[in-house]
């Protein structure tokens, strides 16, 4: 592969001082497809990596200009860049198909991006993939545990594959079973486990070697509220012990509860980032939410409230709920109720509340997350 | 690299546990060849002219090869099963040897095939099969049979990893195996077949292997068949081992 004509072309171009970006652009304008290039350069893919100059000790993950294109057509990630601080909980928040799983799989060395570069825990995700694998933990979107083994056997197997000794693997399995409240079920075959137990075991399996960074892809999807709460607790404990967590979620509340920093992803791009509070401020002021008694009132109600807000109200025709960002505090509430009285618009409920992340999403994208 | 062997061992053990825990997997893959054995011995046996004394002595070597061939097709199905359950993702995110998943799977299927061959031999002995020409000859035959199965495990692995869904793997795994098995000397001598099929059967790797096994168990001269059989086996492995590994690497 090293005598491939493209390689010598690239080497010469670099020697002439062209940047990787310029080289790539020149190849693309010469008619090469990005996809072809990565196939050719699978072993030399670093050629196309932008050097990461802003890498700092405090960031455990640095992602630069990553794009992922499936089957040459589906652009799942479009030029994503982000940093994750060591010791933080960072959330990737986005609706179905936003590209969350794709990004996590790239960072966990399961997928190769078509363009861009990333370092995790000091390792390049492509060049140092094998070394990187020994310091990360991954709990994917669907629990990856072996149905025909017991919980304990699952954990021991993973421990052995991390190359722990048989004894250490056994001890670690025991510790984890206790930590995740699975010690009673540890010797049962997984067929008898509930969904929540499987999730916990999957999480335990991703913690066998105490990873520097833990990737959790929708860790609480499919759990009941109690299971979700218990898992949040576990994640907080892990962070207390110094593990960095990068999680994905579709739930605004989850990101709000757990994350120091949130990246909102929609259709493969980051559309907003910040703490939960910073994101809420983007909505500006409070949210007026009203529930009209009948859908026939919707148009009239919207007409009335528009003058109080600085943006177009959002209407949910299924629930007859209208929301709108307003400034001006509680006096708005009084004024709206008065005008509704005069216009004879019947409402079931009206509240003024702090914006939720749902509102943020609505403001940013113009559509709801779910 | 020193971890590769232990990784393969861990994977093999994990796969074998599954066969012990879910005995149906072995029972169903054994029932079918046992039925074939009984059916051909008692229903068609009288009508088939093979030139040997008892048809069972002719048939069993064929059935054994057929059994490992069909058994080898489970390799791809097992891999795709792991793939669709996300287990392969888990393994790929671990610092284990990349070859261990495939090696563990094919070695497991080799062990399982060895077990079924033993079981089939016992059934054969019960209905009249005789090991009259030395245990060494018989064990050589078993070695060739399992090696043959091992080679086809890699074919199955490559196919499974190419089609990626359990249902397709099942169909794609067997669709070409049936004509291959019936266009061979498993059940009847090649000489009795029509000319086109006969030619196909003559060069069929199954025929070379079955004929070698038969010669060994019947105490006949092995001739060149064993070399043709081994050439096929290694030829298949030279092509399909890298192909399967490639497909595994390309999983995303
Ligand atoms: N293997 C694949 N082949 C082709 N397209 C894919 C593949 N995986 C994902 N996609 C597409 O890429 C886009 C991003 O998918 P991804 O799974 O990363 O989204 P997500 O944010 O994790 O969504 P969800 O919340 O549903 O899990 C989607 O349009 C999806 O259809
Ligand atoms: Mg996902």
mmCIF file with all atom_site columns, C-alpha atoms in Angstrom, chain A residues 12-140:
data_model
loop_
_atom_site.group_PDB
_atom_site.id
_atom_site.type_symbol
_atom_site.label_atom_id
_atom_site.label_alt_id
_atom_site.label_comp_id
_atom_site.label_asym_id
_atom_site.label_entity_id
_atom_site.label_seq_id
_atom_site.pdbx_PDB_ins_code
_atom_site.Cartn_x
_atom_site.Cartn_y
_atom_site.Cartn_z
_atom_site.occupancy
_atom_site.B_iso_or_equiv
_atom_site.pdbx_formal_charge
_atom_site.auth_seq_id
_atom_site.auth_comp_id
_atom_site.auth_asym_id
_atom_site.auth_atom_id
_atom_site.pdbx_PDB_model_num
ATOM 1   C CA . UNK A 1 12  ? 5.248   15.310 -2.006 1.00 0.00 ? 12  UNK A CA 1
ATOM 2   C CA . UNK A 1 13  ? 2.463   17.800 -1.393 1.00 0.00 ? 13  UNK A CA 1
ATOM 3   C CA . UNK A 1 14  ? 3.254   17.870 2.296  1.00 0.00 ? 14  UNK A CA 1
ATOM 4   C CA . UNK A 1 15  ? 6.890   18.361 1.495  1.00 0.00 ? 15  UNK A CA 1
ATOM 5   C CA . UNK A 1 16  ? 5.864   21.376 -0.573 1.00 0.00 ? 16  UNK A CA 1
ATOM 6   C CA . UNK A 1 17  ? 4.207   22.712 2.550  1.00 0.00 ? 17  UNK A CA 1
ATOM 7   C CA . UNK A 1 18  ? 0.540   22.103 1.722  1.00 0.00 ? 18  UNK A CA 1
ATOM 8   C CA . UNK A 1 19  ? -1.708  21.581 4.727  1.00 0.00 ? 19  UNK A CA 1
ATOM 9   C CA . UNK A 1 20  ? -3.703  18.390 5.045  1.00 0.00 ? 20  UNK A CA 1
ATOM 10  C CA . UNK A 1 21  ? -6.845  20.312 4.291  1.00 0.00 ? 21  UNK A CA 1
ATOM 11  C CA . UNK A 1 22  ? -5.351  21.704 1.076  1.00 0.00 ? 22  UNK A CA 1
ATOM 12  C CA . UNK A 1 23  ? -4.181  18.269 0.016  1.00 0.00 ? 23  UNK A CA 1
ATOM 13  C CA . UNK A 1 24  ? -7.573  16.759 0.644  1.00 0.00 ? 24  UNK A CA 1
ATOM 14  C CA . UNK A 1 25  ? -9.322  19.584 -1.200 1.00 0.00 ? 25  UNK A CA 1
ATOM 15  C CA . UNK A 1 26  ? -7.012  19.228 -4.169 1.00 0.00 ? 26  UNK A CA 1
ATOM 16  C CA . UNK A 1 27  ? -7.687  15.493 -4.323 1.00 0.00 ? 27  UNK A CA 1
ATOM 17  C CA . UNK A 1 28  ? -11.408 15.997 -4.076 1.00 0.00 ? 28  UNK A CA 1
ATOM 18  C CA . UNK A 1 29  ? -11.406 18.635 -6.803 1.00 0.00 ? 29  UNK A CA 1
ATOM 19  C CA . UNK A 1 30  ? -9.438  16.143 -8.904 1.00 0.00 ? 30  UNK A CA 1
ATOM 20  C CA . UNK A 1 31  ? -12.485 13.924 -8.694 1.00 0.00 ? 31  UNK A CA 1
ATOM 21  C CA . UNK A 1 32  ? -11.687 11.620 -5.784 1.00 0.00 ? 32  UNK A CA 1
ATOM 22  C CA . UNK A 1 33  ? -14.485 10.741 -3.415 1.00 0.00 ? 33  UNK A CA 1
ATOM 23  C CA . UNK A 1 34  ? -13.816 11.188 0.264  1.00 0.00 ? 34  UNK A CA 1
ATOM 24  C CA . UNK A 1 35  ? -14.947 7.633  0.719  1.00 0.00 ? 35  UNK A CA 1
ATOM 25  C CA . UNK A 1 36  ? -12.440 6.262  -1.805 1.00 0.00 ? 36  UNK A CA 1
ATOM 26  C CA . UNK A 1 37  ? -9.685  8.197  -0.144 1.00 0.00 ? 37  UNK A CA 1
ATOM 27  C CA . UNK A 1 38  ? -10.311 6.757  3.267  1.00 0.00 ? 38  UNK A CA 1
ATOM 28  C CA . UNK A 1 39  ? -10.430 3.281  1.802  1.00 0.00 ? 39  UNK A CA 1
ATOM 29  C CA . UNK A 1 40  ? -7.118  3.778  0.122  1.00 0.00 ? 40  UNK A CA 1
ATOM 30  C CA . UNK A 1 41  ? -5.605  5.343  3.179  1.00 0.00 ? 41  UNK A CA 1
ATOM 31  C CA . UNK A 1 42  ? -7.054  3.175  5.851  1.00 0.00 ? 42  UNK A CA 1
ATOM 32  C CA . UNK A 1 43  ? -3.540  2.437  7.042  1.00 0.00 ? 43  UNK A CA 1
ATOM 33  C CA . UNK A 1 44  ? -2.435  5.995  6.428  1.00 0.00 ? 44  UNK A CA 1
ATOM 34  C CA . UNK A 1 45  ? -5.533  7.772  7.499  1.00 0.00 ? 45  UNK A CA 1
ATOM 35  C CA . UNK A 1 46  ? -3.600  10.073 9.786  1.00 0.00 ? 46  UNK A CA 1
ATOM 36  C CA . UNK A 1 47  ? -2.388  11.826 6.672  1.00 0.00 ? 47  UNK A CA 1
ATOM 37  C CA . UNK A 1 48  ? -5.713  13.542 6.532  1.00 0.00 ? 48  UNK A CA 1
ATOM 38  C CA . UNK A 1 49  ? -5.906  14.424 10.135 1.00 0.00 ? 49  UNK A CA 1
ATOM 39  C CA . UNK A 1 50  ? -5.788  18.017 11.039 1.00 0.00 ? 50  UNK A CA 1
ATOM 40  C CA . UNK A 1 51  ? -3.132  18.379 13.704 1.00 0.00 ? 51  UNK A CA 1
ATOM 41  C CA . UNK A 1 52  ? -4.698  19.037 17.045 1.00 0.00 ? 52  UNK A CA 1
ATOM 42  C CA . UNK A 1 53  ? -3.029  22.139 18.346 1.00 0.00 ? 53  UNK A CA 1
ATOM 43  C CA . UNK A 1 54  ? -5.351  23.099 21.132 1.00 0.00 ? 54  UNK A CA 1
ATOM 44  C CA . UNK A 1 55  ? -4.960  19.868 23.016 1.00 0.00 ? 55  UNK A CA 1
ATOM 45  C CA . UNK A 1 56  ? -4.593  20.534 26.697 1.00 0.00 ? 56  UNK A CA 1
ATOM 46  C CA . UNK A 1 57  ? -4.170  18.455 29.769 1.00 0.00 ? 57  UNK A CA 1
ATOM 47  C CA . UNK A 1 58  ? -7.552  19.372 31.083 1.00 0.00 ? 58  UNK A CA 1
ATOM 48  C CA . UNK A 1 59  ? -9.408  17.936 28.081 1.00 0.00 ? 59  UNK A CA 1
ATOM 49  C CA . UNK A 1 60  ? -9.648  14.170 27.979 1.00 0.00 ? 60  UNK A CA 1
ATOM 50  C CA . UNK A 1 61  ? -11.440 14.195 24.639 1.00 0.00 ? 61  UNK A CA 1
ATOM 51  C CA . UNK A 1 62  ? -10.700 16.500 21.732 1.00 0.00 ? 62  UNK A CA 1
ATOM 52  C CA . UNK A 1 63  ? -12.708 16.081 18.568 1.00 0.00 ? 63  UNK A CA 1
ATOM 53  C CA . UNK A 1 64  ? -11.800 18.091 15.492 1.00 0.00 ? 64  UNK A CA 1
ATOM 54  C CA . UNK A 1 65  ? -13.885 18.418 12.336 1.00 0.00 ? 65  UNK A CA 1
ATOM 55  C CA . UNK A 1 66  ? -15.207 14.893 12.375 1.00 0.00 ? 66  UNK A CA 1
ATOM 56  C CA . UNK A 1 67  ? -17.546 13.854 9.600  1.00 0.00 ? 67  UNK A CA 1
ATOM 57  C CA . UNK A 1 68  ? -19.072 10.439 9.106  1.00 0.00 ? 68  UNK A CA 1
ATOM 58  C CA . UNK A 1 69  ? -20.822 9.447  5.920  1.00 0.00 ? 69  UNK A CA 1
ATOM 59  C CA . UNK A 1 70  ? -22.590 6.089  5.758  1.00 0.00 ? 70  UNK A CA 1
ATOM 60  C CA . UNK A 1 71  ? -22.822 4.321  2.410  1.00 0.00 ? 71  UNK A CA 1
ATOM 61  C CA . UNK A 1 72  ? -21.430 7.405  0.657  1.00 0.00 ? 72  UNK A CA 1
ATOM 62  C CA . UNK A 1 73  ? -24.766 9.164  1.094  1.00 0.00 ? 73  UNK A CA 1
ATOM 63  C CA . UNK A 1 74  ? -25.976 9.487  4.666  1.00 0.00 ? 74  UNK A CA 1
ATOM 64  C CA . UNK A 1 75  ? -24.121 12.267 6.411  1.00 0.00 ? 75  UNK A CA 1
ATOM 65  C CA . UNK A 1 76  ? -24.492 11.213 10.027 1.00 0.00 ? 76  UNK A CA 1
ATOM 66  C CA . UNK A 1 77  ? -21.923 13.680 11.387 1.00 0.00 ? 77  UNK A CA 1
ATOM 67  C CA . UNK A 1 78  ? -21.103 16.955 9.718  1.00 0.00 ? 78  UNK A CA 1
ATOM 68  C CA . UNK A 1 79  ? -17.859 18.560 10.811 1.00 0.00 ? 79  UNK A CA 1
ATOM 69  C CA . UNK A 1 80  ? -18.216 18.099 14.547 1.00 0.00 ? 80  UNK A CA 1
ATOM 70  C CA . UNK A 1 81  ? -15.672 19.553 16.977 1.00 0.00 ? 81  UNK A CA 1
ATOM 71  C CA . UNK A 1 82  ? -15.881 19.389 20.730 1.00 0.00 ? 82  UNK A CA 1
ATOM 72  C CA . UNK A 1 83  ? -13.857 19.045 23.917 1.00 0.00 ? 83  UNK A CA 1
ATOM 73  C CA . UNK A 1 84  ? -14.644 17.074 27.037 1.00 0.00 ? 84  UNK A CA 1
ATOM 74  C CA . UNK A 1 85  ? -13.106 18.181 30.312 1.00 0.00 ? 85  UNK A CA 1
ATOM 75  C CA . UNK A 1 86  ? -11.395 15.587 32.462 1.00 0.00 ? 86  UNK A CA 1
ATOM 76  C CA . UNK A 1 87  ? -13.566 14.633 35.412 1.00 0.00 ? 87  UNK A CA 1
ATOM 77  C CA . UNK A 1 88  ? -16.744 16.108 33.945 1.00 0.00 ? 88  UNK A CA 1
ATOM 78  C CA . UNK A 1 89  ? -20.035 14.637 32.887 1.00 0.00 ? 89  UNK A CA 1
ATOM 79  C CA . UNK A 1 90  ? -20.717 15.729 29.344 1.00 0.00 ? 90  UNK A CA 1
ATOM 80  C CA . UNK A 1 91  ? -23.978 15.047 27.602 1.00 0.00 ? 91  UNK A CA 1
ATOM 81  C CA . UNK A 1 92  ? -24.690 14.749 23.907 1.00 0.00 ? 92  UNK A CA 1
ATOM 82  C CA . UNK A 1 93  ? -28.323 15.677 23.670 1.00 0.00 ? 93  UNK A CA 1
ATOM 83  C CA . UNK A 1 94  ? -30.310 15.121 20.540 1.00 0.00 ? 94  UNK A CA 1
ATOM 84  C CA . UNK A 1 95  ? -33.329 13.469 18.952 1.00 0.00 ? 95  UNK A CA 1
ATOM 85  C CA . UNK A 1 96  ? -33.426 10.152 17.065 1.00 0.00 ? 96  UNK A CA 1
ATOM 86  C CA . UNK A 1 97  ? -30.962 10.051 14.222 1.00 0.00 ? 97  UNK A CA 1
ATOM 87  C CA . UNK A 1 98  ? -29.023 13.105 15.412 1.00 0.00 ? 98  UNK A CA 1
ATOM 88  C CA . UNK A 1 99  ? -25.729 11.216 15.235 1.00 0.00 ? 99  UNK A CA 1
ATOM 89  C CA . UNK A 1 100 ? -25.104 10.583 18.943 1.00 0.00 ? 100 UNK A CA 1
ATOM 90  C CA . UNK A 1 101 ? -24.396 6.872  18.613 1.00 0.00 ? 101 UNK A CA 1
ATOM 91  C CA . UNK A 1 102 ? -22.211 7.498  15.592 1.00 0.00 ? 102 UNK A CA 1
ATOM 92  C CA . UNK A 1 103 ? -20.016 9.905  17.532 1.00 0.00 ? 103 UNK A CA 1
ATOM 93  C CA . UNK A 1 104 ? -19.746 7.609  20.542 1.00 0.00 ? 104 UNK A CA 1
ATOM 94  C CA . UNK A 1 105 ? -18.834 4.665  18.325 1.00 0.00 ? 105 UNK A CA 1
ATOM 95  C CA . UNK A 1 106 ? -16.126 6.711  16.631 1.00 0.00 ? 106 UNK A CA 1
ATOM 96  C CA . UNK A 1 107 ? -14.644 7.747  19.975 1.00 0.00 ? 107 UNK A CA 1
ATOM 97  C CA . UNK A 1 108 ? -14.804 4.153  21.235 1.00 0.00 ? 108 UNK A CA 1
ATOM 98  C CA . UNK A 1 109 ? -12.808 2.974  18.165 1.00 0.00 ? 109 UNK A CA 1
ATOM 99  C CA . UNK A 1 110 ? -15.710 1.043  16.619 1.00 0.00 ? 110 UNK A CA 1
ATOM 100 C CA . UNK A 1 111 ? -16.106 3.291  13.581 1.00 0.00 ? 111 UNK A CA 1
ATOM 101 C CA . UNK A 1 112 ? -13.695 5.248  11.397 1.00 0.00 ? 112 UNK A CA 1
ATOM 102 C CA . UNK A 1 113 ? -14.672 8.776  10.416 1.00 0.00 ? 113 UNK A CA 1
ATOM 103 C CA . UNK A 1 114 ? -14.359 9.903  6.802  1.00 0.00 ? 114 UNK A CA 1
ATOM 104 C CA . UNK A 1 115 ? -12.757 13.125 7.866  1.00 0.00 ? 115 UNK A CA 1
ATOM 105 C CA . UNK A 1 116 ? -11.362 14.776 10.960 1.00 0.00 ? 116 UNK A CA 1
ATOM 106 C CA . UNK A 1 117 ? -9.467  13.554 13.968 1.00 0.00 ? 117 UNK A CA 1
ATOM 107 C CA . UNK A 1 118 ? -9.949  12.890 17.632 1.00 0.00 ? 118 UNK A CA 1
ATOM 108 C CA . UNK A 1 119 ? -7.860  12.092 20.647 1.00 0.00 ? 119 UNK A CA 1
ATOM 109 C CA . UNK A 1 120 ? -9.161  10.336 23.718 1.00 0.00 ? 120 UNK A CA 1
ATOM 110 C CA . UNK A 1 121 ? -7.079  10.069 26.893 1.00 0.00 ? 121 UNK A CA 1
ATOM 111 C CA . UNK A 1 122 ? -4.021  11.120 24.928 1.00 0.00 ? 122 UNK A CA 1
ATOM 112 C CA . UNK A 1 123 ? -4.449  8.478  22.212 1.00 0.00 ? 123 UNK A CA 1
ATOM 113 C CA . UNK A 1 124 ? -5.336  9.029  18.594 1.00 0.00 ? 124 UNK A CA 1
ATOM 114 C CA . UNK A 1 125 ? -8.570  7.136  17.973 1.00 0.00 ? 125 UNK A CA 1
ATOM 115 C CA . UNK A 1 126 ? -7.225  5.520  14.805 1.00 0.00 ? 126 UNK A CA 1
ATOM 116 C CA . UNK A 1 127 ? -3.475  5.223  15.162 1.00 0.00 ? 127 UNK A CA 1
ATOM 117 C CA . UNK A 1 128 ? -3.531  4.217  18.835 1.00 0.00 ? 128 UNK A CA 1
ATOM 118 C CA . UNK A 1 129 ? -6.870  2.400  18.795 1.00 0.00 ? 129 UNK A CA 1
ATOM 119 C CA . UNK A 1 130 ? -5.634  -0.739 20.524 1.00 0.00 ? 130 UNK A CA 1
ATOM 120 C CA . UNK A 1 131 ? -3.976  1.196  23.363 1.00 0.00 ? 131 UNK A CA 1
ATOM 121 C CA . UNK A 1 132 ? -7.011  3.395  23.700 1.00 0.00 ? 132 UNK A CA 1
ATOM 122 C CA . UNK A 1 133 ? -9.251  0.374  24.166 1.00 0.00 ? 133 UNK A CA 1
ATOM 123 C CA . UNK A 1 134 ? -7.578  -0.524 27.442 1.00 0.00 ? 134 UNK A CA 1
ATOM 124 C CA . UNK A 1 135 ? -8.481  2.810  29.090 1.00 0.00 ? 135 UNK A CA 1
ATOM 125 C CA . UNK A 1 136 ? -12.067 3.296  27.943 1.00 0.00 ? 136 UNK A CA 1
ATOM 126 C CA . UNK A 1 137 ? -15.335 1.711  28.929 1.00 0.00 ? 137 UNK A CA 1
ATOM 127 C CA . UNK A 1 138 ? -18.353 1.536  26.652 1.00 0.00 ? 138 UNK A CA 1
ATOM 128 C CA . UNK A 1 139 ? -21.948 0.741  27.408 1.00 0.00 ? 139 UNK A CA 1
ATOM 129 C CA . UNK A 1 140 ? -23.691 0.856  24.053 1.00 0.00 ? 140 UNK A CA 1
#
